[in-house]
Short mmCIF file of C-alpha atoms in Angstrom, two decimals:
data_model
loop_
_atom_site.label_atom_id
_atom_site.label_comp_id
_atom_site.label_asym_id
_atom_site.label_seq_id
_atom_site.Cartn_x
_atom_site.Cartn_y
_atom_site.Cartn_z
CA UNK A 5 -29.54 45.11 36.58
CA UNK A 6 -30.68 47.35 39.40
CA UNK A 7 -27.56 48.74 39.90
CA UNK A 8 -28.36 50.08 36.27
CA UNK A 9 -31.46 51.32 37.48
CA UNK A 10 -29.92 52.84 40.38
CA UNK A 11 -26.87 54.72 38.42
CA UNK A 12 -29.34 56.10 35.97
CA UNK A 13 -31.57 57.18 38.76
CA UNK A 14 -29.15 59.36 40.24
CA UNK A 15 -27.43 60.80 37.56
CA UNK A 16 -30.97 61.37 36.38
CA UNK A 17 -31.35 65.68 35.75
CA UNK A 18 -33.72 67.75 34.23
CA UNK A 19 -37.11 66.28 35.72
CA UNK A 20 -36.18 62.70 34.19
CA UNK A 21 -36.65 59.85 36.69
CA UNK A 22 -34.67 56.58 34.51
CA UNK A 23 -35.56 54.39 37.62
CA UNK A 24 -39.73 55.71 37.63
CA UNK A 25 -40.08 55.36 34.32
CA UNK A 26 -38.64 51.62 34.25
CA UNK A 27 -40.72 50.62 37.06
CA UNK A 28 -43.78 51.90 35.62
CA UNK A 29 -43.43 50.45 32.19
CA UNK A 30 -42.82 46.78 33.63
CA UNK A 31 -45.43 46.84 36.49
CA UNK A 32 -48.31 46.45 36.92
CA UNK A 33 -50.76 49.21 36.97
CA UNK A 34 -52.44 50.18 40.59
CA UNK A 35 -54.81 47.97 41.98
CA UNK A 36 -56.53 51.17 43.71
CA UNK A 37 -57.78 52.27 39.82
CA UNK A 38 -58.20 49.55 37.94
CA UNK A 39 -59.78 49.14 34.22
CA UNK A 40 -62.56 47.35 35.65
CA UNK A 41 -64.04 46.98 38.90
CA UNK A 42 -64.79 43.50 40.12
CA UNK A 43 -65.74 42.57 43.66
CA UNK A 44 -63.44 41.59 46.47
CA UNK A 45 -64.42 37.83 47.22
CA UNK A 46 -62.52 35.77 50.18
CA UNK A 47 -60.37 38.82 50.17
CA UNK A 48 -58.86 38.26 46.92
CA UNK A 49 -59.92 41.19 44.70
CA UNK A 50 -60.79 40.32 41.12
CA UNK A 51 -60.37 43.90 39.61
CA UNK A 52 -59.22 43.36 36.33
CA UNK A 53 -55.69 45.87 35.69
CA UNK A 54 -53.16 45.48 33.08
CA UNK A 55 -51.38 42.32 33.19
CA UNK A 56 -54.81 40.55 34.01
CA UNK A 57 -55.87 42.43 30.84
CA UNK A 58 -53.37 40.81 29.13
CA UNK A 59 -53.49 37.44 30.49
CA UNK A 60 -57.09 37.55 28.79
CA UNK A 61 -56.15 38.64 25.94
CA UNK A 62 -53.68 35.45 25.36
CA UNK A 63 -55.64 32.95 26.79
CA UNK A 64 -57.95 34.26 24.38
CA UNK A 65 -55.81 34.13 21.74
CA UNK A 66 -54.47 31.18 22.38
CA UNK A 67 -57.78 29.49 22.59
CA UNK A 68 -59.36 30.53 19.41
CA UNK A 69 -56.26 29.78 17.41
CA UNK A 70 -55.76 26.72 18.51
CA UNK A 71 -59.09 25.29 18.41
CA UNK A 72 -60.10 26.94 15.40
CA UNK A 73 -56.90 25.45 13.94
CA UNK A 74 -57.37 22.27 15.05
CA UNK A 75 -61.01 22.03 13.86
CA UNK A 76 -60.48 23.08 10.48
CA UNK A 77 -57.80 20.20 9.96
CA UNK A 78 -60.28 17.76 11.54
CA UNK A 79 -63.10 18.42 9.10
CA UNK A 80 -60.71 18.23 5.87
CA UNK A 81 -60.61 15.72 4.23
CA UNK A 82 -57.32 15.59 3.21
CA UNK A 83 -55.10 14.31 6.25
CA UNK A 84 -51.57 16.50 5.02
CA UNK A 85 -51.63 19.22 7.68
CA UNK A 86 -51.22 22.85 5.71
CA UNK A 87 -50.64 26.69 7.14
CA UNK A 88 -50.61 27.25 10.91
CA UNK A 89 -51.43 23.55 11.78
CA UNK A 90 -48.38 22.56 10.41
CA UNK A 91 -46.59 24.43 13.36
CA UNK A 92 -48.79 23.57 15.67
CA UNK A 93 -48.09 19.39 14.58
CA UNK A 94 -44.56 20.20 14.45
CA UNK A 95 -44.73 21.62 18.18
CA UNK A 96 -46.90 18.94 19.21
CA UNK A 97 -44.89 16.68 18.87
CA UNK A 98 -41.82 17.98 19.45
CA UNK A 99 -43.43 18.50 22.99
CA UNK A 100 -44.50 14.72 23.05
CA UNK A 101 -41.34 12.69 22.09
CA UNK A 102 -38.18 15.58 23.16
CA UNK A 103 -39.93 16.68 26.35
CA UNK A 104 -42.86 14.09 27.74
CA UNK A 105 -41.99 11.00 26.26
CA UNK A 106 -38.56 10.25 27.83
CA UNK A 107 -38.84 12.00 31.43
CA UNK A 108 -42.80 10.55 31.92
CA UNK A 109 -42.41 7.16 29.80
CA UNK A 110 -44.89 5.68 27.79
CA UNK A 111 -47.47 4.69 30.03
CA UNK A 112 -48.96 7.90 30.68
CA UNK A 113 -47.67 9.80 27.65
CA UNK A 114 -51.10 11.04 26.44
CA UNK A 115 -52.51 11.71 29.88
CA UNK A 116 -49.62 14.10 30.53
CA UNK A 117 -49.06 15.77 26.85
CA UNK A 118 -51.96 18.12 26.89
CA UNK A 119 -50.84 19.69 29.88
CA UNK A 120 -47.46 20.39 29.20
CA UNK A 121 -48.68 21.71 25.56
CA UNK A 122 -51.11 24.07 27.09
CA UNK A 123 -47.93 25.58 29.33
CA UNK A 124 -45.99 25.66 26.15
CA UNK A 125 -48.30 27.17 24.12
CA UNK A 126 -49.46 29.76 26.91
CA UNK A 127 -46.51 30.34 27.95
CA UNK A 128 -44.60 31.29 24.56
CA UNK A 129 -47.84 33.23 23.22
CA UNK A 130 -48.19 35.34 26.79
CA UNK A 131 -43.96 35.63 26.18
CA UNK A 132 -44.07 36.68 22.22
CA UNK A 133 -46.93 39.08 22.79
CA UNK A 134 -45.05 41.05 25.55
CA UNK A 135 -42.33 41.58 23.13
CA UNK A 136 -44.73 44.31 21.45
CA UNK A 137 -44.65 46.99 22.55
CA UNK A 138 -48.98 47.45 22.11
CA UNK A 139 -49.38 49.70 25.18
CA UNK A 140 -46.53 52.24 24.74
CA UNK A 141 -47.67 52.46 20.52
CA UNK A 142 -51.53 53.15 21.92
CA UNK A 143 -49.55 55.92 24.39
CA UNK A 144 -47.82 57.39 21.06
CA UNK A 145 -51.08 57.50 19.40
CA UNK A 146 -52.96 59.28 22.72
CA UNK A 147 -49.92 61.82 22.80
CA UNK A 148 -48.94 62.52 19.55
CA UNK A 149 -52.28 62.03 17.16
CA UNK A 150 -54.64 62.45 19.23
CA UNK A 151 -53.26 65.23 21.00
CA UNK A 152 -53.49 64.07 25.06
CA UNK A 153 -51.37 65.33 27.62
CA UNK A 154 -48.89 63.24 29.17
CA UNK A 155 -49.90 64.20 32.57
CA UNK A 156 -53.81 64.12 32.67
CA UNK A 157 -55.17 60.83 34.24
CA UNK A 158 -57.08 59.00 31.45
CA UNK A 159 -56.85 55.59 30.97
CA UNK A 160 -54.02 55.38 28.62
CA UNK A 161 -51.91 57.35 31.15
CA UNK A 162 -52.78 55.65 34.28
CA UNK A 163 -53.60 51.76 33.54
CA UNK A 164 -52.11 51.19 29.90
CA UNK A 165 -48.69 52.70 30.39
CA UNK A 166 -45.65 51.00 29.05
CA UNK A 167 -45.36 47.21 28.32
CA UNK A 168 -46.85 44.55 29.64
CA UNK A 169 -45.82 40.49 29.08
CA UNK A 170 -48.10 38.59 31.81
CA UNK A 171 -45.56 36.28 32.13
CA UNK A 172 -43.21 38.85 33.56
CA UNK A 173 -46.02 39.09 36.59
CA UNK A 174 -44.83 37.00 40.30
CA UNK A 175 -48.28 35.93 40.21
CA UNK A 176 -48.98 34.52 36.58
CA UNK A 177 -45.95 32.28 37.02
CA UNK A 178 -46.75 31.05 41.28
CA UNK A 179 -50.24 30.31 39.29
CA UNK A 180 -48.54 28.65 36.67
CA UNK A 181 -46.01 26.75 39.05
CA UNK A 182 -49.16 26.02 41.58
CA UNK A 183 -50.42 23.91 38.88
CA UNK A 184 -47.40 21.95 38.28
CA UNK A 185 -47.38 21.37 42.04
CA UNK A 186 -50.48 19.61 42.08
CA UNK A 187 -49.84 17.87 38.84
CA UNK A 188 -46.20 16.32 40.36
CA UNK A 189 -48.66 15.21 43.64
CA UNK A 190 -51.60 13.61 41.53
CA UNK A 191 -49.30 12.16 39.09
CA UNK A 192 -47.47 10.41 41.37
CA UNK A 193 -50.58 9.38 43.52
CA UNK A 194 -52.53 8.54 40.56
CA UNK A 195 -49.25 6.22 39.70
CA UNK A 196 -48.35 4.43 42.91
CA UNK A 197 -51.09 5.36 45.34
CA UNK A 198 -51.55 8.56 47.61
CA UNK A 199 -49.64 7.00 50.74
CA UNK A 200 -46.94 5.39 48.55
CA UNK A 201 -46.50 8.45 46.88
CA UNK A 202 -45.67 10.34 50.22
CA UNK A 203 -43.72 6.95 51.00
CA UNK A 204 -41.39 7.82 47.43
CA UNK A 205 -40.36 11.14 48.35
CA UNK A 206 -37.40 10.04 50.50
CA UNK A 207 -35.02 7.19 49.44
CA UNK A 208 -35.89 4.03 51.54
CA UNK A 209 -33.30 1.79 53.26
CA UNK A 210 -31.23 4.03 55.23
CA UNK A 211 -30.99 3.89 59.19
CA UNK A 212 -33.68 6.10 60.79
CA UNK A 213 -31.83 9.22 62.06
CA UNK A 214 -31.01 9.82 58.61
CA UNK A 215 -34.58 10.40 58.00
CA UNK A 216 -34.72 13.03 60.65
CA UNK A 217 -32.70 15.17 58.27
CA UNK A 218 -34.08 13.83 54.94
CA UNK A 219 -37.76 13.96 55.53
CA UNK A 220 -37.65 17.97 56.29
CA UNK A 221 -35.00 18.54 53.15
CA UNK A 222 -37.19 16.63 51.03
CA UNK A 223 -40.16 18.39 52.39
CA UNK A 224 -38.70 22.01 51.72
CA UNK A 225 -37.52 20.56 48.12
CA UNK A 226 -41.58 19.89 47.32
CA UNK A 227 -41.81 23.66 47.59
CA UNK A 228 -38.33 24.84 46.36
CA UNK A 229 -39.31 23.37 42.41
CA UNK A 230 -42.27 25.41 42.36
CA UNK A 231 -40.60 29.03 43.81
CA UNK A 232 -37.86 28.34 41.89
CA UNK A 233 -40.48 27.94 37.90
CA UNK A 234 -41.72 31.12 39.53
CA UNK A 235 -39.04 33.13 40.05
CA UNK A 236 -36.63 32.09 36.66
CA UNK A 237 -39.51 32.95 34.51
CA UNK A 238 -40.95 35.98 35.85
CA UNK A 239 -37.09 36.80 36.34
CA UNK A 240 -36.34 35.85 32.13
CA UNK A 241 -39.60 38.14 31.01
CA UNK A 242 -39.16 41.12 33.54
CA UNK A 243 -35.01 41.97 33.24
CA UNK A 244 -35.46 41.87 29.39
CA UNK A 245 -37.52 45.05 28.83
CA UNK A 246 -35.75 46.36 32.22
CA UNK A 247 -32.57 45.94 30.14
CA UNK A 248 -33.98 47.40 26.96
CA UNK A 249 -35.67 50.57 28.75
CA UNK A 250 -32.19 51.23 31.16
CA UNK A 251 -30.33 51.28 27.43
CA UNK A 252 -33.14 53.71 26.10
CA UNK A 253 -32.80 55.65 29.35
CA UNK A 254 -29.25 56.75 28.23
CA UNK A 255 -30.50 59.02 25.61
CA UNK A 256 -32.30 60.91 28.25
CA UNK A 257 -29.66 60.97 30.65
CA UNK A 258 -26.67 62.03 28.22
CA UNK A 259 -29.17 64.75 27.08
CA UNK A 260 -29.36 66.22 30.60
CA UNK A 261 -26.32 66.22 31.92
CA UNK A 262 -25.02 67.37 28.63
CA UNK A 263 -27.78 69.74 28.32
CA UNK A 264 -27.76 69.17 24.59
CA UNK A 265 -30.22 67.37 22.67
CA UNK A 266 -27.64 66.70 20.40
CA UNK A 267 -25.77 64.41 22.82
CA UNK A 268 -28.41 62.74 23.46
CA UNK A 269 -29.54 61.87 20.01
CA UNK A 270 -25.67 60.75 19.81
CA UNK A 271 -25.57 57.98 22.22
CA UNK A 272 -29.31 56.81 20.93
CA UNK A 273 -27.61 56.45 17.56
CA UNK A 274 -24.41 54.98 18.22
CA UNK A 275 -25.03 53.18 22.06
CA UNK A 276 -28.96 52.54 22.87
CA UNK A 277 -30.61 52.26 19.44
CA UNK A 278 -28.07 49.19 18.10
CA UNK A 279 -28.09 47.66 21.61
CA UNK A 280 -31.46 47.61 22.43
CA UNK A 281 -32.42 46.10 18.60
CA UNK A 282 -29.63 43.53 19.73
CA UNK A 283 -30.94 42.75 23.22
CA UNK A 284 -34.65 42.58 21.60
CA UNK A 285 -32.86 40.27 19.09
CA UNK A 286 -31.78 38.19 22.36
CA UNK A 287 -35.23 38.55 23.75
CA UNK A 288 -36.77 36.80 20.92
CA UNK A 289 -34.86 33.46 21.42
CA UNK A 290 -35.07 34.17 25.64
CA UNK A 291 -39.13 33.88 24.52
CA UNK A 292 -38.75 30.32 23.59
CA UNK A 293 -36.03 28.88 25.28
CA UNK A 294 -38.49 29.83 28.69
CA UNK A 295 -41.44 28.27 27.90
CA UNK A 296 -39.13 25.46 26.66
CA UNK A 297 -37.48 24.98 29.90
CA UNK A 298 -40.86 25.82 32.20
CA UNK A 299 -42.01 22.50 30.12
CA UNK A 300 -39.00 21.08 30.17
CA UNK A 301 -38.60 21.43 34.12
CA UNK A 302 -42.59 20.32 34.86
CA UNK A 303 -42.45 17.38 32.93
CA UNK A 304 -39.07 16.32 34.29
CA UNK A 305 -40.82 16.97 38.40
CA UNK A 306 -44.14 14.85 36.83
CA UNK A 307 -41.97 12.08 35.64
CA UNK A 308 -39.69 12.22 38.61
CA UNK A 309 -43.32 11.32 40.70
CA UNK A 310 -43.81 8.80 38.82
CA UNK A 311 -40.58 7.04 38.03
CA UNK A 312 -38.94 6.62 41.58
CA UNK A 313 -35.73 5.27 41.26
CA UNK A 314 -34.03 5.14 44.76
CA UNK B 23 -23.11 23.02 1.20
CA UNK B 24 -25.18 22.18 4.28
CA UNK B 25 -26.96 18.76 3.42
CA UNK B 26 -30.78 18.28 5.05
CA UNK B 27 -30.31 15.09 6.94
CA UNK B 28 -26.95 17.17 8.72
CA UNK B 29 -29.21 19.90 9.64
CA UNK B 30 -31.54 17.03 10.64
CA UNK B 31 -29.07 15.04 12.66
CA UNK B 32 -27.86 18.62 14.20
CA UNK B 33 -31.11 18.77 15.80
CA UNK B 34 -31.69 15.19 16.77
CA UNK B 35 -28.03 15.30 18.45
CA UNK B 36 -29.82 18.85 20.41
CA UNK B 37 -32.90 17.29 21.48
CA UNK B 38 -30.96 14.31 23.31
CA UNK B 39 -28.69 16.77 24.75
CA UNK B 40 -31.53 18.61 26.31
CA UNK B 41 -33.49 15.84 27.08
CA UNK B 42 -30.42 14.91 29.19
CA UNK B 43 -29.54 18.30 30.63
CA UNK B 44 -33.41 18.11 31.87
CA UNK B 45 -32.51 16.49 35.93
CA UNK B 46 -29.46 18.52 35.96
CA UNK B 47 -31.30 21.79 35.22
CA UNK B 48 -33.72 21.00 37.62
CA UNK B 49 -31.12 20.30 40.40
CA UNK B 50 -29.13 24.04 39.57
CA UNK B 51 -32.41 25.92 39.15
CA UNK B 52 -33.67 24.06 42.74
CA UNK B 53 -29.94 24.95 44.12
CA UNK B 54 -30.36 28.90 43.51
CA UNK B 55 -34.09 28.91 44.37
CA UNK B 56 -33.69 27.05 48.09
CA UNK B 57 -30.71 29.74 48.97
CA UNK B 58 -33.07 32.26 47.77
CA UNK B 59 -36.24 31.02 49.54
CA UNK B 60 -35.17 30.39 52.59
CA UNK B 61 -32.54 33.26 52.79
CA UNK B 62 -35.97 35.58 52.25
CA UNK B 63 -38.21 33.35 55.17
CA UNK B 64 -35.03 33.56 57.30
CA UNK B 65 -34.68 37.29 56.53
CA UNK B 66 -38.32 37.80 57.43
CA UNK B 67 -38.24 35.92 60.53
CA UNK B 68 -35.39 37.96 61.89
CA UNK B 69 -37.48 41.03 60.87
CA UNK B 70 -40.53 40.11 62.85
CA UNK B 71 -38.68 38.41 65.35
CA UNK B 72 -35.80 41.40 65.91
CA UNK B 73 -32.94 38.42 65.94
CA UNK B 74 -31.15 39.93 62.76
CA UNK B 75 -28.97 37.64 60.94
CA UNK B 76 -29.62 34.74 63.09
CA UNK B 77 -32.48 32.99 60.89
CA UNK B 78 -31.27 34.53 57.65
CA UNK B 79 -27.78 32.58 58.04
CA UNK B 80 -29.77 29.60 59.00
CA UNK B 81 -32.20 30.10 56.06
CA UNK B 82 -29.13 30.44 53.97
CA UNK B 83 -27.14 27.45 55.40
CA UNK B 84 -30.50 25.05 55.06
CA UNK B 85 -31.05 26.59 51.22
CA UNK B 86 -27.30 25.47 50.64
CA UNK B 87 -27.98 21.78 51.89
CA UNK B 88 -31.46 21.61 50.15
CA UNK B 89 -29.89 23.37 47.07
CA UNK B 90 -26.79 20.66 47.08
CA UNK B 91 -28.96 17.54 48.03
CA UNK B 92 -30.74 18.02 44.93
CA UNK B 93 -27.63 17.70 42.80
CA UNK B 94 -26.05 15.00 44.76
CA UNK B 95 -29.47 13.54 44.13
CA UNK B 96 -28.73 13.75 40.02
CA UNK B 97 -25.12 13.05 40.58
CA UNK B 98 -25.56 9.44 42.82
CA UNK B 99 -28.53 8.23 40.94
CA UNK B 100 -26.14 8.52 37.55
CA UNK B 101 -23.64 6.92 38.89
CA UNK B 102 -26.19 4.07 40.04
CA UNK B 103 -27.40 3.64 36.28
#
C-alpha cells in the first residue's frame, strides 16, 4: 500500500499532494491544537483530539444501547426477545458457545463472557462507525453550504478533517491488547495460582539447558500476542480507507497530468468510483471478521492460561 | 431450493471450523508479529548503538525462532491429542 501512496505522490501535479491528503484523512489530528484542552498528568497529556473524540462517542454509544436494550427486555414481561435485543441475544451467544465456551471451558464460562462481549461489541461498533464517512460530510457541509474556505484554520479544517475509525489508532488497540494481557495473567493466576501460573508458561520435564533457551522465548512470546492484536487490527482498520482514498486519488492525478477535467472524471467513473464502492463493500465484512478474530484470539490466549496442556 | 436446517448446518459446520482454526491463527499472527517486533527493537538498538545490521539480524533471527516455536507449539500438542 505505500508504494501506492508513494507513486501517487510523485506523479502528483497541479498543487495536489495524493500522499498529504491520505495521511491527513487517516491520522490523527495534532496534539499541539486539540478540540479540548486537558492537563498533562504523569506526562501523559489528556487533550482530547479526534480519534479520542471518537472513542467517546462509541463507548458512548455502545453503552446506552446496550444497557438501554438490555433493560427494556428485563422489565417486559414477556420473555421472547423482540427488535435490537434480538441481535444482541443472537451475538451473545454466539460469543459464549463459538468463541468462550470451547477455548476457556465451562468452569469459568460466565466469568470470562462479559469481557470478550464488551471487545466484540466495542470493537465492531468503533469499526462500523469509521466506515462513515461523518467528518469529511461535516467538511462538505463547512465548504460547500456554509460557504468556509478550505484553507482558513477553524475547527472543521484543522481537527475534524477526513475519517476517523478509533480502532485504526496504534494506541486504541495497545490499550485494547494491554487489557487482554492482564486478563491472560489473572486468568491463569486466578486458575492455578500466581507462582504456578509463571511455573505453566514453559513445558515441564525437559533437561535444564533447554530451559535456558525456552524460558526467554516464552518470555518474549508473553509480549509478542499482545503487539501482534495491536498491530493486525490497527493494520485491518487503517489500509482500508488508505486503499479507498489512494483509488479516489486517481481522479485527481489523471486530471493533472492530463490537464483535463474530463480525464479525470473518466477514470472516477470507470476505475475509482466502482472500485472504491467494491473495496468499501470488502470493508464492511473486514469490520466484523476483526472484532471476530480480536475475540477470537483473546479468548483463545485466556483459555490457553488456563488450560495448560504440556 | 436452499432448505433452513442446510443453511443452519452451513453455519454450524463454520463455527467448528473457526473454533478450530483459533490456536493456529494465534501461532501465524504470533509468527509475523515476533519477526516484526524484534526486527524494529533490533533496528533501534543498532540506531542508538551505531552497530547497523548487527541487532536487527539478531532481532530478526530470534523473531523467526519465537515466531516458529509458537507453531511447533500448535503442531506437537495436536499430534499429542
Amino acid at each position: 500500500m505505500s508504494s501506492g501512496v508513494e507513486h501517487t505522490d510523485t506523479h502528483a501535479e497541479g498543487g495536489f499532494d495524493a500522499g498529504e491528503l491520505i495521511i491527513g484523512h487517516v491520522s490523527n489530528s495534532s496534539s499541539e491544537h486539540p478540540i479540548l484542552h486537558l492537563p498533562t498528568i504523569l506526562g501523559i497529556d489528556f487533550s482530547v483530539t479526534k480519534h479520542v473524540l471518537m472513542l467517546w462517542i462509541v463507548a458512548t454509544l455502545v453503552f446506552i444501547a446496550i444497557t438501554w436494550t438490555v433493560r427494556r427486555y428485563l422489565r417486559q414481561e414477556n420473555p421472547v426477545p423482540t427488535g435490537f435485543m434480538n441481535v444482541i441475544e443472537a451475538v451473545v451467544q454466539f460469543i459464549r458457545d463459538s468463541i468462550v465456551l470451547p477455548n476457556v471451558g465451562k468452569k469459568y464460562l460466565f466469568t470470562w463472557t462479559p469481557l470478550i462481549l464488551t471487545f466484540f461489541f466495542f470493537i465492531i461498533s468503533a469499526n462500523a462507525i469509521g466506515l462513515i464517512p461523518i467528518f469529511d460530510v461535516v467538511g462538505a457541509i463547512n465548504r460547500f453550504i456554509l460557504g468556509g474556505s478550505a484553507h482558513d484554520h477553524g475547527l472543521v479544517n484543522n481537527l475534524l478533517h477526513g475519517g476517523a475509525t478509533a480502532t485504526g489508532n496504534y494506541n486504541v488497540t495497545a490499550g485494547l491488547a494491554t487489557i487482554t494481557f492482564f486478563a491472560i495473567i489473572f486468568a491463569g493466576s486466578k486458575t492455578h495460582g500466581f507462582i504456578q501460573h509463571w511455573k505453566n508458561i514453559v513445558p515441564s520435564g525437559f533437561a535444564w539447558p533447554i530451559y535456558v533457551l525456552l524460558i526467554p522465548i516464552e518470555i518474549i512470546s508473553l509480549f509478542v500476542r499482545p503487539f501482534a492484536l495491536t498491530m493486525r487490527l490497527a493494520a485491518n482498520m487503517t489500509g482500508g480507507h488508505i486503499a479507498i482514498l489512494a483509488i479516489i486519488s486517481f481522479v485527481f492525478i489523471f486530471a493533472g497530468v492530463f490537464q483535463s477535467a474530463i480525464a479525470g472524471i473518466g477514470v472516477g467513473v470507470l476505475v475509482s468510483v466502482p472500485l472504491a464502492v467494491a473495496i468499501s463493500g470488502l470493508e464492511i465484512i473486514v469490520v466484523i471478521v476483526q472484532a471476530y478474530v480480536f475475540t477470537m484470539l483473546s479468548a483463545v490466549f485466556i483459555g490457553m492460561a488456563i488450560n495448560v496442556h504440556h | 431450493m436452499i432448505r433452513l436446517n442446510q443453511i443452519s448446518n452451513s453455519f454450524t459446520y463454520l463455527q467448528k471450523i473457526v473454533r478450530q482454526s483459533g490456536p493456529a491463527m494465534s501461532a501465524s499472527y504470533s509468527l509475523i508479529a515476533a519477526v516484526i517486533l524484534l526486527g524494529v527493537l533490533g533496528y533501534l538498538i543498532d540506531k542508538w548503538q551505531n552497530s547497523s545490521p548487527v541487532f536487527l539480524l539478531c532481532g530478526l533471527l530470534i523473531g523467526l525462532v519465537v515466531g516458529f516455536y509458537e507453531i511447533a507449539k500448535i503442531i506437537w500438542g495436536n499430534k499429542n491429542k
